[in-house]
Amino acid sequence: MNHVRFTRTVATGAVLVLLCFALAGCAVNQEKEVALWRSVLDHGTPKEAPAYAVDEPLTLQKAMALANANNEQLALAGEDYLQALIAKDRAYSNFLPTISFAPSFVAQDTSKYGSDFVPPSALDVAGEASMDLHPGRDIPATQAARATAEQKKAELLDRQSLVLLDVAKTYFQILTSERQAKVFEHSEKVQEKRVADMQTRYDAGAAPLVDLSQAKAQLAQTRVSLDRAANDARNGRAMLAVLLGVSSVQGPLSDRLDVPKAVWTPDELLYLAYDNRQDLQAAHARVEASAKRLDAAWGEYYPSVSLNLTNYFSRQSFPDDVSWTSLIGVNLPIFNAGITHQNVRQAYSLLRQAHTVESRTRREVLRDLRVALDDLSSDERQLKDLAEQVNAADLALDQSESAYTAGAGTGLQRLVAQDVQLVAMLDLTRQTYQHDVDYLRLLRAVGLLDPSITATLPVAEQKAAATAPAATRPGDAS
């Protein structure tokens, strides 16, 4: 009797300890939860958002750091990744028992049968542990959950690169629009002087009315272009503020990238893209997860085992001298109205979809890489030609200045030459910004775009096609 009492005391203490652990586990540290996906975006330890004042100068690198810290799209994708991690932990919990504290009280009418040993009321205090084992289904389901978590992680990084690219495009669009506005402001002054000159000539009878009307129309067109450029700059700053997660962006923007000369070929960078492109990694993980879900669907045909153990800390019901009970059950599926069969069919369909997405993504990677390289090459050719135009405009302006100084030219001719030079410089600047954006697009195409913008593009190691996996050879992706 003392042995039974000791056993029940130990069991009661164990249950109380487990209950304390369970209560402690109910608390959720939200900062730690968020840090799980923040560490992915920050490539290690989560970083605090950089301080920012709306009127301070803003570099491209700081803009990307702000977007990485504050952008809501990244937060939503991060929560998707966190939920996938939670689902993975939930899948692992299928292999752990469920423990509960289960007191029960029974009151019943007396009966002439068994009245000597069946009390009219009884209070039982018990602890129960139960576990359902379905290895044919739960093991592949756990593997599928792990692959899904990897998929969501890759999708989070892919979303990061897309947001950073949007930040860069918006940033340089603002710079282009503001430079356009300055050129149009100067052009407006030139057109105003031209209209005044034409008005004087018309009043003197030296110019027809149509020439005066055309000059006024050109001035009006310049003012429209100025208003559009200024409005584009304002809209761009509003969009940039949304991307950065700040109230507004009012300070000056000034930044340039050190873009190396485009000497790469698609084949040289394709292996880098296959190793680093996040959306392709997500597609691979999706295929793996779908394949494991198919295994889990087939596993529903396999038998399962249920285990149950009950320990009584106090028992008044009959028989009151039994301190524990156990139950082992085996379930062999025979007929469930075809539900398992439909689950298998659906799993096959999802797997085919995953393979299709993977194939499409692989082709998109090659397309993005080729387009980015072609754009960079085109940018460099255009920059060379536009530099020639700027040199010619500079020479024409120098000649106009010399003529004006010597009294052989007019002030209007000098202003026109200045206007031509500004337009040529604007075209060169616009193409330079486009060159920067296209380089960042190339970094995105190979999966190396990050907030620091420090990634470079080394020439990929040449690998023999015979040793490359069939699914990742350049020839197979074309």
Coordinates of C-alpha atoms in Angstrom, one line a residue:
M1 CA 0.0 0.0 0.0
N2 CA 2.9 2.3 0.8
H3 CA 4.5 1.5 -2.5
V4 CA 1.2 2.4 -4.4
R5 CA 1.0 5.7 -2.4
F6 CA 4.6 6.6 -3.2
T7 CA 4.0 5.8 -6.9
R8 CA 1.0 8.1 -7.0
T9 CA 2.9 10.9 -5.2
V10 CA 5.7 10.8 -7.7
A11 CA 3.2 10.7 -10.6
T12 CA 1.4 13.7 -9.1
G13 CA 4.6 15.7 -8.8
A14 CA 5.5 14.9 -12.4
V15 CA 2.2 16.1 -13.6
L16 CA 2.5 19.3 -11.6
V17 CA 6.0 19.9 -13.1
L18 CA 4.6 19.2 -16.6
L19 CA 1.8 21.6 -15.9
C20 CA 4.2 24.4 -15.0
F21 CA 6.2 23.8 -18.2
A22 CA 2.9 23.9 -20.2
L23 CA 1.9 27.2 -18.6
A24 CA 5.3 28.7 -19.3
G25 CA 5.0 27.5 -22.9
C26 CA 1.8 29.4 -23.4
A27 CA 3.6 32.7 -23.5
V28 CA 4.6 34.0 -27.0
N29 CA 7.6 36.3 -27.3
Q30 CA 6.5 38.3 -30.3
E31 CA 9.9 40.1 -30.7
K32 CA 11.6 36.7 -31.0
E33 CA 9.0 35.6 -33.5
V34 CA 9.6 38.6 -35.7
A35 CA 13.3 38.2 -35.4
L36 CA 13.0 34.8 -37.1
W37 CA 12.2 36.4 -40.4
R38 CA 14.1 39.6 -39.8
S39 CA 17.3 37.6 -39.5
V40 CA 16.6 36.2 -43.0
L41 CA 16.3 39.7 -44.5
D42 CA 19.3 41.0 -42.7
H43 CA 21.4 37.9 -43.6
G44 CA 22.2 37.1 -40.0
T45 CA 21.5 39.3 -36.9
P46 CA 18.4 41.5 -37.2
K47 CA 19.3 45.2 -37.6
E48 CA 17.4 48.2 -36.4
A49 CA 16.0 50.6 -39.0
P50 CA 18.4 53.5 -39.8
A51 CA 17.4 56.9 -38.4
Y52 CA 15.9 59.1 -41.1
A53 CA 14.7 62.7 -41.3
V54 CA 12.4 63.6 -44.1
D55 CA 14.5 66.5 -45.3
E56 CA 18.0 64.9 -45.0
P57 CA 20.0 63.9 -48.1
L58 CA 19.1 60.3 -49.1
T59 CA 21.6 57.9 -50.7
L60 CA 20.5 54.9 -52.6
Q61 CA 22.1 52.5 -50.1
K62 CA 20.3 54.2 -47.2
A63 CA 17.0 54.1 -49.2
M64 CA 17.4 50.3 -49.7
A65 CA 18.2 49.9 -46.0
L66 CA 15.0 51.8 -45.0
A67 CA 13.0 49.7 -47.4
N68 CA 14.5 46.5 -46.1
A69 CA 13.5 47.5 -42.5
N70 CA 10.1 49.1 -43.1
N71 CA 8.5 47.8 -46.3
E72 CA 5.1 46.2 -45.6
Q73 CA 5.4 43.7 -48.5
L74 CA 8.5 42.3 -46.8
A75 CA 6.7 42.1 -43.5
L76 CA 3.8 40.2 -45.0
A77 CA 6.2 37.8 -46.8
G78 CA 8.1 37.4 -43.5
E79 CA 4.9 36.4 -41.7
D80 CA 4.2 33.8 -44.4
Y81 CA 7.6 32.3 -43.7
L82 CA 7.0 32.4 -39.9
Q83 CA 3.7 30.6 -40.4
A84 CA 5.5 28.0 -42.5
L85 CA 7.9 27.5 -39.6
I86 CA 5.0 27.1 -37.2
A87 CA 3.4 24.6 -39.5
K88 CA 6.7 22.6 -39.6
D89 CA 6.7 22.6 -35.7
R90 CA 3.1 21.5 -35.7
A91 CA 4.0 18.6 -38.0
Y92 CA 6.7 17.5 -35.7
S93 CA 4.3 17.6 -32.8
N94 CA 2.5 14.6 -34.3
F95 CA 5.3 12.4 -32.9
L96 CA 4.8 13.6 -29.4
P97 CA 2.2 12.5 -26.9
T98 CA -0.7 14.5 -25.6
I99 CA -0.7 14.7 -21.8
S100 CA -3.7 16.0 -19.8
F101 CA -5.0 16.2 -16.3
A102 CA -8.5 14.6 -16.3
P103 CA -10.4 14.6 -13.0
S104 CA -13.9 13.2 -13.2
F105 CA -16.9 12.9 -10.9
V106 CA -19.7 10.4 -11.3
A107 CA -23.0 10.3 -9.4
Q108 CA -25.6 7.6 -10.0
D109 CA -28.7 6.0 -8.5
T110 CA -28.2 2.9 -6.4
S111 CA -28.8 -0.5 -7.8
K112 CA -29.4 -3.8 -6.2
Y113 CA -26.7 -5.3 -8.5
G114 CA -23.3 -4.5 -7.3
S115 CA -24.4 -2.1 -4.6
D116 CA -21.8 -3.5 -2.2
F117 CA -18.9 -2.4 -4.3
V118 CA -20.2 0.3 -6.7
P119 CA -20.5 3.6 -4.8
P120 CA -23.3 6.0 -5.6
S121 CA -20.8 8.7 -6.3
A122 CA -17.1 8.6 -7.1
L123 CA -14.3 11.1 -7.7
D124 CA -11.4 10.0 -9.9
V125 CA -8.3 12.2 -10.3
A126 CA -6.2 10.9 -13.2
G127 CA -3.5 11.9 -15.7
E128 CA -3.8 10.8 -19.3
A129 CA -1.2 10.4 -22.0
S130 CA -2.3 9.5 -25.6
M131 CA -0.5 9.3 -28.9
D132 CA -1.5 8.4 -32.4
L133 CA 1.2 7.0 -34.6
H134 CA 0.7 7.1 -38.4
P135 CA 4.3 7.0 -39.7
G136 CA 3.2 6.3 -43.3
R137 CA 1.4 9.7 -43.4
D138 CA 3.1 11.8 -40.8
I139 CA 6.8 11.3 -41.7
P140 CA 6.4 12.5 -45.3
A141 CA 4.0 15.2 -44.1
T142 CA 6.7 16.5 -41.8
Q143 CA 9.2 16.5 -44.6
A144 CA 6.7 18.4 -46.8
A145 CA 6.3 21.0 -44.0
R146 CA 10.1 21.4 -43.8
A147 CA 10.3 21.9 -47.6
T148 CA 7.5 24.4 -47.5
A149 CA 9.3 26.4 -44.9
E150 CA 12.4 26.5 -47.2
Q151 CA 10.0 27.6 -50.1
K152 CA 8.6 30.5 -48.0
K153 CA 12.1 31.5 -47.0
A154 CA 13.2 31.7 -50.6
E155 CA 10.1 33.6 -51.6
L156 CA 10.8 36.1 -48.8
L157 CA 14.3 36.7 -50.2
D158 CA 12.9 36.9 -53.7
R159 CA 10.3 39.5 -52.6
Q160 CA 13.2 41.4 -51.0
S161 CA 15.1 41.6 -54.3
L162 CA 12.0 42.8 -56.1
V163 CA 11.3 45.5 -53.5
L164 CA 14.9 46.7 -53.7
L165 CA 14.8 46.8 -57.5
D166 CA 11.5 48.9 -57.2
V167 CA 13.3 51.3 -54.8
A168 CA 16.2 51.7 -57.3
K169 CA 13.9 52.3 -60.3
T170 CA 11.9 54.9 -58.4
Y171 CA 15.0 56.6 -57.0
F172 CA 16.6 57.1 -60.4
Q173 CA 13.2 58.0 -61.9
I174 CA 13.0 60.9 -59.4
L175 CA 16.5 62.0 -60.3
T176 CA 15.7 61.9 -64.0
S177 CA 12.5 63.8 -63.6
E178 CA 14.1 66.5 -61.4
R179 CA 16.9 66.9 -63.9
Q180 CA 14.3 67.2 -66.7
A181 CA 12.5 69.9 -64.7
K182 CA 15.7 71.9 -64.5
V183 CA 16.3 71.6 -68.2
F184 CA 12.8 72.6 -69.0
E185 CA 13.1 75.6 -66.6
H186 CA 16.0 76.9 -68.6
S187 CA 14.3 76.1 -71.9
E188 CA 11.3 78.0 -70.7
K189 CA 13.5 81.1 -70.2
V190 CA 14.9 80.6 -73.7
Q191 CA 11.5 80.3 -75.2
E192 CA 10.2 83.4 -73.4
K193 CA 13.1 85.4 -74.9
R194 CA 12.4 83.9 -78.3
V195 CA 8.7 84.9 -78.0
A196 CA 9.8 88.4 -77.0
D197 CA 12.2 88.6 -79.9
M198 CA 9.6 87.4 -82.3
Q199 CA 7.0 89.8 -80.9
T200 CA 9.4 92.7 -81.5
R201 CA 10.0 91.5 -85.1
Y202 CA 6.3 91.1 -85.7
D203 CA 5.5 94.5 -84.4
A204 CA 8.2 95.9 -86.7
G205 CA 6.7 94.0 -89.6
A206 CA 9.8 91.8 -90.0
A207 CA 8.1 88.5 -89.1
P208 CA 4.8 87.0 -90.0
L209 CA 2.1 86.2 -87.5
V210 CA 2.5 82.4 -88.0
D211 CA 6.1 82.6 -86.7
L212 CA 5.0 84.4 -83.6
S213 CA 2.2 81.8 -83.0
Q214 CA 4.6 79.0 -83.4
A215 CA 7.0 80.5 -80.9
K216 CA 4.2 80.9 -78.4
A217 CA 3.1 77.3 -79.0
Q218 CA 6.6 76.1 -78.4
L219 CA 6.7 78.0 -75.1
A220 CA 3.4 76.5 -74.1
Q221 CA 4.7 73.0 -74.9
T222 CA 7.8 73.6 -72.8
R223 CA 5.7 74.7 -69.9
V224 CA 3.6 71.6 -70.2
S225 CA 6.7 69.4 -70.2
L226 CA 8.0 71.3 -67.2
D227 CA 4.8 70.7 -65.3
R228 CA 4.8 67.0 -66.2
A229 CA 8.4 66.6 -65.1
A230 CA 7.8 68.3 -61.8
N231 CA 4.7 66.3 -61.2
D232 CA 6.5 63.0 -62.1
A233 CA 9.2 64.0 -59.5
R234 CA 6.6 64.6 -56.8
N235 CA 4.7 61.4 -57.6
G236 CA 8.0 59.5 -57.5
R237 CA 8.9 60.9 -54.1
A238 CA 5.5 59.9 -52.8
M239 CA 6.0 56.4 -54.2
L240 CA 9.5 56.2 -52.7
A241 CA 8.1 57.1 -49.3
V242 CA 5.7 54.2 -49.5
L243 CA 8.4 51.8 -50.5
L244 CA 10.7 53.0 -47.7
G245 CA 7.9 53.0 -45.1
V246 CA 8.5 56.7 -44.2
S247 CA 6.1 59.7 -44.1
S248 CA 7.7 61.6 -46.9
V249 CA 11.0 62.1 -48.9
Q250 CA 11.9 65.8 -49.2
G251 CA 15.7 65.8 -49.1
P252 CA 18.0 65.8 -52.1
L253 CA 18.8 62.5 -53.8
S254 CA 22.3 62.0 -55.2
D255 CA 24.0 58.7 -55.8
R256 CA 25.8 56.8 -58.5
L257 CA 26.8 53.2 -58.8
D258 CA 30.2 51.9 -59.8
V259 CA 29.0 49.7 -62.7
P260 CA 31.7 47.5 -64.2
K261 CA 31.8 47.0 -67.9
A262 CA 29.4 44.3 -69.2
V263 CA 31.8 41.6 -70.2
W264 CA 29.7 38.6 -69.2
T265 CA 27.8 36.1 -71.2
P266 CA 24.6 34.3 -70.2
D267 CA 26.5 31.0 -70.0
E268 CA 29.0 32.5 -67.6
L269 CA 26.4 33.8 -65.3
L270 CA 23.7 31.1 -65.6
Y271 CA 25.3 28.8 -63.0
L272 CA 25.3 31.7 -60.6
A273 CA 21.7 32.4 -61.2
Y274 CA 20.8 28.7 -60.8
D275 CA 22.6 28.7 -57.4
N276 CA 21.4 32.0 -56.1
R277 CA 18.1 33.0 -57.8
Q278 CA 15.6 32.9 -54.9
D279 CA 12.4 32.3 -57.0
L280 CA 14.0 29.3 -58.6
Q281 CA 15.0 27.9 -55.2
A282 CA 11.4 28.4 -54.1
A283 CA 10.2 26.5 -57.1
H284 CA 12.6 23.6 -56.3
A285 CA 11.4 23.5 -52.7
R286 CA 7.8 23.5 -53.9
V287 CA 8.4 20.4 -56.0
E288 CA 10.0 18.7 -53.0
A289 CA 7.1 19.6 -50.8
S290 CA 4.5 18.4 -53.3
A291 CA 6.3 15.1 -53.7
K292 CA 6.3 14.6 -50.0
R293 CA 2.6 15.5 -49.8
L294 CA 2.0 12.8 -52.4
D295 CA 3.8 10.3 -50.2
A296 CA 1.7 11.4 -47.3
A297 CA -1.5 10.9 -49.3
W298 CA -0.4 7.4 -50.2
G299 CA 0.5 6.9 -46.5
E300 CA -3.2 7.2 -45.6
Y301 CA -3.6 3.6 -46.9
Y302 CA -1.2 2.3 -44.2
P303 CA -2.3 1.2 -40.7
S304 CA -2.0 3.5 -37.7
V305 CA -1.4 2.8 -34.0
S306 CA -3.0 4.6 -31.1
L307 CA -1.6 4.5 -27.5
N308 CA -3.3 5.6 -24.3
L309 CA -2.1 5.5 -20.8
T310 CA -4.1 6.6 -17.7
N311 CA -2.6 7.0 -14.2
Y312 CA -5.0 7.5 -11.3
F313 CA -3.8 9.7 -8.5
S314 CA -7.0 9.2 -6.6
R315 CA -9.7 6.7 -7.5
Q316 CA -13.1 6.0 -5.9
S317 CA -14.8 4.3 -8.8
F318 CA -14.9 0.5 -9.1
P319 CA -12.3 -1.1 -9.1
D320 CA -10.7 1.4 -6.8
D321 CA -7.5 -0.7 -6.4
V322 CA -6.4 -0.2 -10.0
S323 CA -3.9 2.7 -10.3
W324 CA -3.3 2.7 -14.0
T325 CA -4.7 1.4 -17.3
S326 CA -3.3 1.3 -20.9
L327 CA -4.7 0.8 -24.3
I328 CA -3.1 0.0 -27.6
G329 CA -5.2 0.1 -30.8
V330 CA -4.4 -0.7 -34.4
N331 CA -6.4 0.9 -37.2
L332 CA -6.3 -0.7 -40.7
P333 CA -8.2 1.4 -43.3
I334 CA -10.6 -0.6 -45.4
F335 CA -13.1 1.8 -46.8
N336 CA -13.5 5.6 -46.4
A337 CA -15.8 6.4 -49.3
G338 CA -12.8 7.1 -51.7
I339 CA -11.5 10.1 -49.7
T340 CA -7.9 8.7 -49.7
H341 CA -8.1 8.1 -53.4
Q342 CA -9.2 11.7 -54.1
N343 CA -6.4 12.9 -51.9
V344 CA -3.9 11.0 -53.9
R345 CA -5.3 12.4 -57.2
Q346 CA -5.1 15.9 -55.8
A347 CA -1.5 15.4 -54.7
Y348 CA -0.5 14.2 -58.1
S349 CA -2.1 17.3 -59.6
L350 CA -0.3 19.6 -57.2
L351 CA 3.0 17.9 -58.0
R352 CA 2.5 18.4 -61.8
Q353 CA 1.7 22.1 -61.1
A354 CA 4.9 22.4 -59.1
H355 CA 7.0 20.9 -61.9
T356 CA 5.4 23.3 -64.4
V357 CA 6.1 26.3 -62.2
E358 CA 9.7 25.1 -61.8
S359 CA 10.1 24.7 -65.6
R360 CA 8.6 28.2 -66.2
T361 CA 10.8 29.8 -63.5
R362 CA 13.9 28.2 -65.0
R363 CA 13.1 29.7 -68.4
E364 CA 12.3 33.1 -66.8
V365 CA 15.7 33.1 -65.1
L366 CA 17.4 32.6 -68.5
R367 CA 15.2 35.2 -70.1
D368 CA 15.9 37.8 -67.3
L369 CA 19.6 37.1 -67.6
R370 CA 19.7 37.6 -71.4
V371 CA 17.5 40.7 -71.3
A372 CA 19.6 42.3 -68.5
L373 CA 22.9 41.6 -70.4
D374 CA 21.5 42.9 -73.6
D375 CA 20.2 46.1 -71.9
L376 CA 23.6 46.7 -70.3
S377 CA 25.4 46.3 -73.6
S378 CA 22.8 48.6 -75.3
D379 CA 23.3 51.2 -72.5
E380 CA 27.0 51.3 -73.0
R381 CA 26.7 51.9 -76.7
Q382 CA 24.2 54.6 -76.1
L383 CA 26.3 56.2 -73.4
K384 CA 29.2 56.4 -75.9
D385 CA 27.0 58.0 -78.6
L386 CA 25.4 60.4 -76.1
A387 CA 28.8 61.5 -74.8
E388 CA 29.7 62.4 -78.4
Q389 CA 26.6 64.6 -78.6
V390 CA 27.5 66.3 -75.4
N391 CA 31.0 67.1 -76.7
A392 CA 29.4 68.5 -79.9
A393 CA 27.0 70.6 -77.8
D394 CA 29.8 71.9 -75.6
L395 CA 31.8 72.9 -78.7
A396 CA 28.8 74.7 -80.2
L397 CA 28.2 76.5 -76.9
D398 CA 31.9 77.6 -76.8
Q399 CA 31.6 79.0 -80.3
S400 CA 28.4 80.8 -79.4
E401 CA 30.0 82.3 -76.3
S402 CA 33.0 83.4 -78.4
A403 CA 30.7 85.0 -81.0
Y404 CA 28.7 86.7 -78.4
T405 CA 31.8 88.1 -76.7
A406 CA 33.1 89.3 -80.1
G407 CA 29.8 91.0 -80.8
A408 CA 29.1 88.7 -83.8
G409 CA 26.3 86.8 -82.1
T410 CA 23.1 87.5 -80.1
G411 CA 22.2 86.7 -76.6
L412 CA 19.3 84.6 -77.9
Q413 CA 21.7 82.5 -80.0
R414 CA 23.8 81.9 -76.9
L415 CA 20.7 80.8 -74.9
V416 CA 19.7 78.4 -77.6
A417 CA 23.2 76.9 -77.6
Q418 CA 23.0 76.5 -73.8
D419 CA 19.5 74.9 -74.2
V420 CA 20.9 72.4 -76.7
Q421 CA 23.8 71.6 -74.4
L422 CA 21.4 71.0 -71.4
V423 CA 19.2 68.7 -73.4
A424 CA 22.2 66.7 -74.5
M425 CA 23.5 66.5 -71.0
L426 CA 20.0 65.4 -69.8
D427 CA 19.9 62.6 -72.4
L428 CA 23.3 61.4 -71.2
T429 CA 22.3 61.6 -67.5
R430 CA 19.0 59.8 -68.1
Q431 CA 20.8 57.0 -69.9
T432 CA 23.4 56.9 -67.1
Y433 CA 20.7 56.4 -64.6
Q434 CA 19.1 53.7 -66.8
H435 CA 22.5 52.0 -66.9
D436 CA 22.6 51.9 -63.1
V437 CA 19.1 50.4 -63.0
D438 CA 19.9 47.8 -65.6
Y439 CA 23.0 46.8 -63.6
L440 CA 20.9 46.3 -60.5
R441 CA 18.4 44.3 -62.6
L442 CA 21.3 42.1 -63.7
L443 CA 22.2 41.5 -60.0
R444 CA 18.5 40.6 -59.4
A445 CA 18.6 38.3 -62.4
V446 CA 21.5 36.3 -60.8
G447 CA 20.0 36.5 -57.3
L448 CA 22.7 38.7 -55.8
L449 CA 20.8 42.0 -55.2
D450 CA 20.8 42.8 -51.4
P451 CA 20.4 46.0 -49.4
S452 CA 24.1 46.7 -49.2
I453 CA 24.5 46.8 -53.0
T454 CA 28.0 45.4 -52.5
A455 CA 27.6 42.2 -54.5
T456 CA 29.8 41.8 -57.6
L457 CA 29.5 39.6 -60.5
P458 CA 32.6 37.4 -60.8
V459 CA 32.9 35.3 -63.9
A460 CA 31.3 32.0 -63.0
E461 CA 33.5 28.9 -63.0
Q462 CA 33.2 27.1 -66.2
K463 CA 31.7 23.7 -65.6
A464 CA 31.6 20.9 -68.1
A465 CA 28.2 20.4 -69.5
A466 CA 28.5 16.7 -69.0
T467 CA 28.9 17.1 -65.3
A468 CA 26.2 19.6 -64.8
P469 CA 22.7 18.4 -63.7
A470 CA 20.4 17.9 -66.6
A471 CA 17.8 20.2 -65.1
T472 CA 20.3 23.1 -64.8
R473 CA 22.3 23.0 -68.0
P474 CA 22.1 26.2 -70.0
G475 CA 21.2 24.4 -73.1
D476 CA 18.2 22.7 -71.4
A477 CA 16.8 26.1 -70.2
S478 CA 16.7 27.7 -73.7

